Amino acid sequence: MRRRATITAVLLLALLGCDPHTTNQTAPTPTGNLCERVRLTLPGTWTTEAAEYRPAAPLSEGCTLVDPAQAAHRIRVLVSILPVTAAQAARFRKADEVSTAAGGYAAKVGDGGMGDGSWALNPAAAAPWLVFRADGRQVRLTVENSGAGTMHELLSIAHAVTSLAGGLPAGHPTVVRPECTPGTVAAERILGTKAVLRRDALVDNHLTCEWGSATRTVAAFMGADSATDFGLIKQAATGGLAHRVTVGAEGWQQDDGYLIFRTSRDAYVTVVSLPWDEMRPKPIVEFARAIAPAYS
């Protein structure tokens, strides 16, 4: 039974979305997010969109390059807020290797072709992705839909990113919503240190609360797939891969720690920490209980 591995792999490999509806932001220098800046240097005509939120480690900002001539042709762009050292990059690569193996991919993570600290996955039956460092920060490029982009294209975009005049836009380290504050102590227990990054958001009444250290991320969010994943985890409990937890109106947790709970308003909240192989069930439950009132 591979539900646990598949869901976890999807979480780790997906990208963080941009959010224009947040507080305490400072203007980046150079101006514009990375998609807005790099699209002007790419062949063809690209537009940009905010990326659908997904948690990531290191904690990052994201956006999407969109080909207006082909709706399915979309490239997610994720850039870490903090610099990433060579040792940290090696740790993130290892997490990707473990995750893709758990997800059942036939392809293996290999050299990304963008120098030290780069790696990539180019599966025959899925969308490729590429990770590299630019200006000391980590960038991840991902084809959103199978067959709607190639590794060659990702390499072309990567070279454009590393050649940007003025370098990468500055990150926003602190974006805080007061509803999320009750979860801070429990989140920092998972991080093992004080949070140096906060990225909270409220978009279309969907609350996201996120804390980050240099290497780890803790998040609670109302994702587009949360309700579906809730059902999968609940079903997985019959096979011994998940169990019920006392969080919200109804909560279920996989044996690796990944947790989703239903609120009294029948909304679904995902609770996770990344890298996924460092996630532990008990601290996640404690964090979920601390943050649950924000979603009630």
Coordinates of C-alpha atoms in Angstrom, one line a residue:
M1 CA 0.0 0.0 0.0
R2 CA 1.7 3.2 -1.2
R3 CA -0.7 6.0 -0.2
R4 CA 1.6 7.3 2.6
A5 CA 4.7 7.5 0.4
T6 CA 2.8 9.1 -2.5
I7 CA 1.2 11.8 -0.5
T8 CA 4.5 12.6 1.3
A9 CA 6.5 12.7 -1.9
V10 CA 4.0 15.1 -3.4
L11 CA 4.2 17.4 -0.4
L12 CA 8.0 17.5 -0.5
L13 CA 8.4 18.0 -4.2
A14 CA 5.7 20.7 -4.6
L15 CA 6.2 24.4 -4.5
L16 CA 5.2 27.3 -2.3
G17 CA 2.7 29.8 -3.8
C18 CA 3.1 33.6 -3.8
D19 CA 0.5 35.5 -1.7
P20 CA -0.4 39.2 -2.4
H21 CA -2.9 39.3 0.6
T22 CA -0.4 39.3 3.5
T23 CA 0.8 41.9 6.1
N24 CA 4.1 43.3 7.2
Q25 CA 5.8 42.9 3.8
T26 CA 8.7 45.0 2.6
A27 CA 9.3 45.7 -1.1
P28 CA 11.9 43.4 -2.7
T29 CA 15.0 44.8 -4.3
P30 CA 15.2 44.3 -7.3
T31 CA 11.5 44.8 -7.7
G32 CA 9.1 42.1 -8.9
N33 CA 9.0 38.4 -8.0
L34 CA 11.4 36.0 -9.8
C35 CA 8.8 35.0 -12.5
E36 CA 8.1 38.6 -13.4
R37 CA 11.8 39.3 -13.8
V38 CA 13.0 36.2 -15.6
R39 CA 10.1 36.0 -18.1
L40 CA 11.3 39.1 -19.9
T41 CA 14.6 37.3 -20.7
L42 CA 13.0 34.0 -22.0
P43 CA 12.1 33.2 -25.6
G44 CA 8.4 33.2 -26.4
T45 CA 5.6 35.0 -24.5
W46 CA 5.1 34.1 -20.9
T47 CA 2.8 35.5 -18.3
T48 CA 3.0 35.0 -14.5
E49 CA 0.6 33.9 -11.8
A50 CA 0.7 33.3 -8.1
A51 CA 1.5 29.7 -7.4
E52 CA -0.9 27.5 -5.5
Y53 CA 0.4 27.1 -2.0
R54 CA 2.5 24.0 -1.1
P55 CA 4.9 23.8 1.8
A56 CA 8.6 23.4 1.1
A57 CA 11.9 23.2 2.9
P58 CA 13.8 25.5 2.9
L59 CA 10.9 27.9 3.4
S60 CA 10.5 29.7 0.1
E61 CA 8.6 32.1 -2.1
G62 CA 7.0 30.9 -5.3
C63 CA 5.3 31.9 -8.5
T64 CA 4.3 30.3 -11.8
L65 CA 5.4 31.0 -15.4
V66 CA 2.4 30.4 -17.7
D67 CA 2.4 30.0 -21.5
P68 CA -0.8 31.8 -22.7
A69 CA -0.7 29.7 -25.9
Q70 CA -1.0 26.4 -24.1
A71 CA -2.9 26.4 -20.8
A72 CA -1.2 23.3 -19.5
H73 CA 2.3 24.6 -20.1
R74 CA 3.2 25.9 -16.6
I75 CA 6.5 26.1 -14.7
R76 CA 6.6 26.6 -11.0
V77 CA 9.4 28.7 -9.7
L78 CA 10.5 28.5 -6.0
V79 CA 13.3 30.5 -4.4
S80 CA 14.5 30.1 -0.8
I81 CA 14.1 33.2 1.4
L82 CA 17.4 32.6 3.1
P83 CA 20.8 31.6 1.6
V84 CA 21.4 27.9 1.4
T85 CA 24.9 26.5 2.2
A86 CA 26.5 23.7 0.4
A87 CA 26.0 21.4 3.4
Q88 CA 22.3 22.4 3.6
A89 CA 21.9 21.8 -0.1
A90 CA 23.3 18.3 0.3
R91 CA 20.8 17.6 3.0
F92 CA 17.9 18.8 0.9
R93 CA 19.1 16.7 -2.0
K94 CA 19.1 13.6 0.3
A95 CA 15.6 14.4 1.3
D96 CA 14.5 14.5 -2.3
E97 CA 16.3 11.2 -3.0
V98 CA 14.5 9.5 -0.2
S99 CA 11.2 11.0 -1.1
T100 CA 11.3 10.0 -4.8
A101 CA 12.3 6.5 -3.9
A102 CA 9.4 6.3 -1.4
G103 CA 7.1 7.6 -4.2
G104 CA 7.9 4.7 -6.4
Y105 CA 9.7 6.7 -9.2
A106 CA 11.7 4.5 -11.6
A107 CA 13.9 7.5 -12.4
K108 CA 16.6 8.5 -9.8
V109 CA 17.7 11.9 -8.7
G110 CA 20.8 12.9 -10.6
D111 CA 23.1 15.8 -11.4
G112 CA 21.2 18.9 -12.4
G113 CA 23.8 20.3 -14.8
M114 CA 23.9 23.7 -13.0
G115 CA 27.1 23.3 -11.0
D116 CA 27.6 22.4 -7.3
G117 CA 24.4 22.2 -5.3
S118 CA 22.2 21.2 -8.3
W119 CA 20.2 18.1 -8.8
A120 CA 17.2 17.0 -10.9
L121 CA 14.6 14.3 -11.6
N122 CA 13.4 13.6 -15.2
P123 CA 10.9 10.8 -15.0
A124 CA 9.5 9.4 -18.2
A125 CA 5.9 9.5 -17.0
A126 CA 5.8 12.6 -14.9
A127 CA 6.8 16.2 -14.8
P128 CA 10.6 16.9 -14.5
W129 CA 12.1 19.3 -11.9
L130 CA 15.5 20.9 -11.3
V131 CA 17.1 22.4 -8.2
F132 CA 20.1 24.7 -8.2
R133 CA 21.7 27.6 -6.3
A134 CA 21.8 31.2 -7.5
D135 CA 23.2 34.1 -5.5
G136 CA 23.6 31.6 -2.6
R137 CA 19.9 30.8 -2.5
Q138 CA 18.1 27.7 -3.7
V139 CA 15.9 27.7 -6.7
R140 CA 13.5 24.9 -7.7
L141 CA 11.9 24.8 -11.2
T142 CA 9.1 22.3 -11.7
V143 CA 7.0 21.4 -14.8
E144 CA 3.4 21.4 -13.4
N145 CA 1.9 19.0 -15.9
S146 CA 3.3 15.9 -17.5
G147 CA 4.2 16.4 -21.2
A148 CA 3.9 20.2 -20.9
G149 CA 7.6 21.0 -20.5
T150 CA 11.0 19.4 -20.7
M151 CA 14.3 19.3 -18.7
H152 CA 15.9 21.2 -21.6
E153 CA 13.4 24.0 -21.0
L154 CA 14.1 24.0 -17.2
L155 CA 17.8 24.3 -17.9
S156 CA 17.2 27.2 -20.2
I157 CA 15.2 29.0 -17.5
A158 CA 17.8 28.2 -14.9
H159 CA 20.6 29.8 -17.0
A160 CA 18.3 32.8 -17.4
V161 CA 17.9 33.0 -13.6
T162 CA 21.6 32.9 -12.9
S163 CA 22.2 35.6 -15.5
L164 CA 19.7 38.1 -14.2
A165 CA 21.1 41.6 -13.9
G166 CA 21.0 42.6 -10.2
G167 CA 20.5 39.0 -9.0
L168 CA 17.5 37.6 -7.3
P169 CA 14.7 39.6 -5.7
A170 CA 15.0 39.9 -2.0
G171 CA 12.9 37.6 0.1
H172 CA 10.3 38.6 2.7
P173 CA 11.3 37.0 6.0
T174 CA 8.4 38.1 8.2
V175 CA 4.7 38.0 7.1
V176 CA 2.6 37.5 10.3
R177 CA -1.1 37.1 11.0
P178 CA -2.1 37.2 14.7
E179 CA -4.4 34.1 14.3
C180 CA -1.3 32.0 13.8
T181 CA 0.6 33.2 16.9
P182 CA -0.8 30.5 19.3
G183 CA 1.0 27.9 17.3
T184 CA 4.5 29.4 17.6
V185 CA 5.7 27.7 20.7
A186 CA 4.7 24.2 19.4
A187 CA 6.1 25.0 15.9
E188 CA 9.5 26.0 17.4
R189 CA 9.7 22.8 19.3
I190 CA 9.5 21.0 16.0
L191 CA 12.1 23.3 14.4
G192 CA 14.4 22.8 17.4
T193 CA 15.1 26.5 17.4
K194 CA 13.5 29.9 17.3
A195 CA 11.7 30.6 14.0
V196 CA 13.7 33.0 11.8
L197 CA 11.0 33.0 9.1
R198 CA 7.2 33.5 9.3
R199 CA 5.0 33.4 6.2
D200 CA 1.3 33.6 7.1
A201 CA -1.5 34.4 4.7
L202 CA -5.3 34.6 4.4
V203 CA -6.5 34.2 0.9
D204 CA -10.2 33.5 0.0
N205 CA -10.8 32.7 3.7
H206 CA -8.1 30.0 3.5
L207 CA -5.6 30.5 6.4
T208 CA -2.0 29.4 6.1
C209 CA 0.4 29.6 9.0
E210 CA 4.1 28.8 8.4
W211 CA 7.3 28.9 10.5
G212 CA 10.8 28.3 9.3
S213 CA 14.4 27.8 10.4
A214 CA 17.3 27.7 8.0
T215 CA 16.6 24.1 7.2
R216 CA 13.1 23.2 8.4
T217 CA 9.5 24.3 7.8
V218 CA 6.3 23.8 9.9
A219 CA 3.0 24.6 8.3
A220 CA -0.7 24.4 8.8
F221 CA -2.8 25.2 5.7
M222 CA -6.2 24.7 4.0
G223 CA -5.0 23.2 0.8
A224 CA -6.9 22.4 -2.4
D225 CA -6.2 18.6 -1.8
S226 CA -6.7 18.6 2.0
A227 CA -10.2 17.1 1.9
T228 CA -9.1 14.4 -0.6
D229 CA -6.0 13.5 1.4
F230 CA -8.1 13.4 4.6
G231 CA -10.2 10.6 3.0
L232 CA -7.1 8.8 1.9
I233 CA -5.5 8.9 5.3
K234 CA -8.7 7.7 7.0
Q235 CA -8.9 4.8 4.5
A236 CA -5.3 4.0 5.1
A237 CA -6.0 3.5 8.8
T238 CA -7.7 0.2 7.8
G239 CA -4.4 -1.0 6.6
G240 CA -2.5 0.1 9.7
L241 CA -0.8 3.0 8.1
A242 CA -2.7 5.8 10.0
H243 CA -4.6 6.3 13.1
R244 CA -7.2 8.7 14.6
V245 CA -6.1 11.7 16.7
T246 CA -8.0 14.1 18.9
V247 CA -7.7 17.3 16.9
G248 CA -10.5 19.5 15.7
A249 CA -13.8 17.8 15.0
E250 CA -12.0 14.7 13.5
G251 CA -8.3 14.2 12.9
W252 CA -6.3 11.4 11.2
Q253 CA -2.5 11.0 11.1
Q254 CA -0.2 8.8 9.1
D255 CA 2.4 6.9 10.9
D256 CA 5.1 9.2 9.5
G257 CA 3.4 12.2 11.3
Y258 CA 1.5 13.8 8.3
L259 CA -1.9 15.0 9.8
I260 CA -5.2 16.4 8.5
F261 CA -8.1 17.4 10.7
R262 CA -11.7 18.5 9.9
T263 CA -12.9 21.6 11.6
S264 CA -16.4 22.2 13.1
R265 CA -17.2 24.1 9.9
D266 CA -16.3 21.1 7.7
A267 CA -13.1 22.7 6.4
Y268 CA -9.9 20.6 6.2
V269 CA -6.5 21.6 7.6
T270 CA -3.2 19.9 6.7
V271 CA -0.4 19.9 9.3
V272 CA 3.1 19.0 8.3
S273 CA 6.8 19.6 8.8
L274 CA 9.5 19.3 6.2
P275 CA 11.9 17.7 5.3
W276 CA 9.4 14.9 5.6
D277 CA 11.9 12.3 6.9
E278 CA 12.5 14.5 10.0
M279 CA 8.8 14.7 10.8
R280 CA 7.7 13.0 14.0
P281 CA 4.0 12.1 14.9
K282 CA 3.8 13.4 18.6
P283 CA 5.1 16.9 18.0
I284 CA 2.9 17.3 15.0
V285 CA -0.2 16.4 17.1
E286 CA 0.8 18.9 19.7
F287 CA 1.3 21.6 17.1
A288 CA -2.1 20.7 15.4
R289 CA -3.9 21.1 18.8
A290 CA -2.2 24.5 19.4
I291 CA -3.1 25.8 16.0
A292 CA -6.6 24.3 15.7
P293 CA -8.4 27.3 17.3
A294 CA -7.3 29.5 14.5
Y295 CA -9.4 27.4 12.1
S296 CA -12.5 27.0 14.3

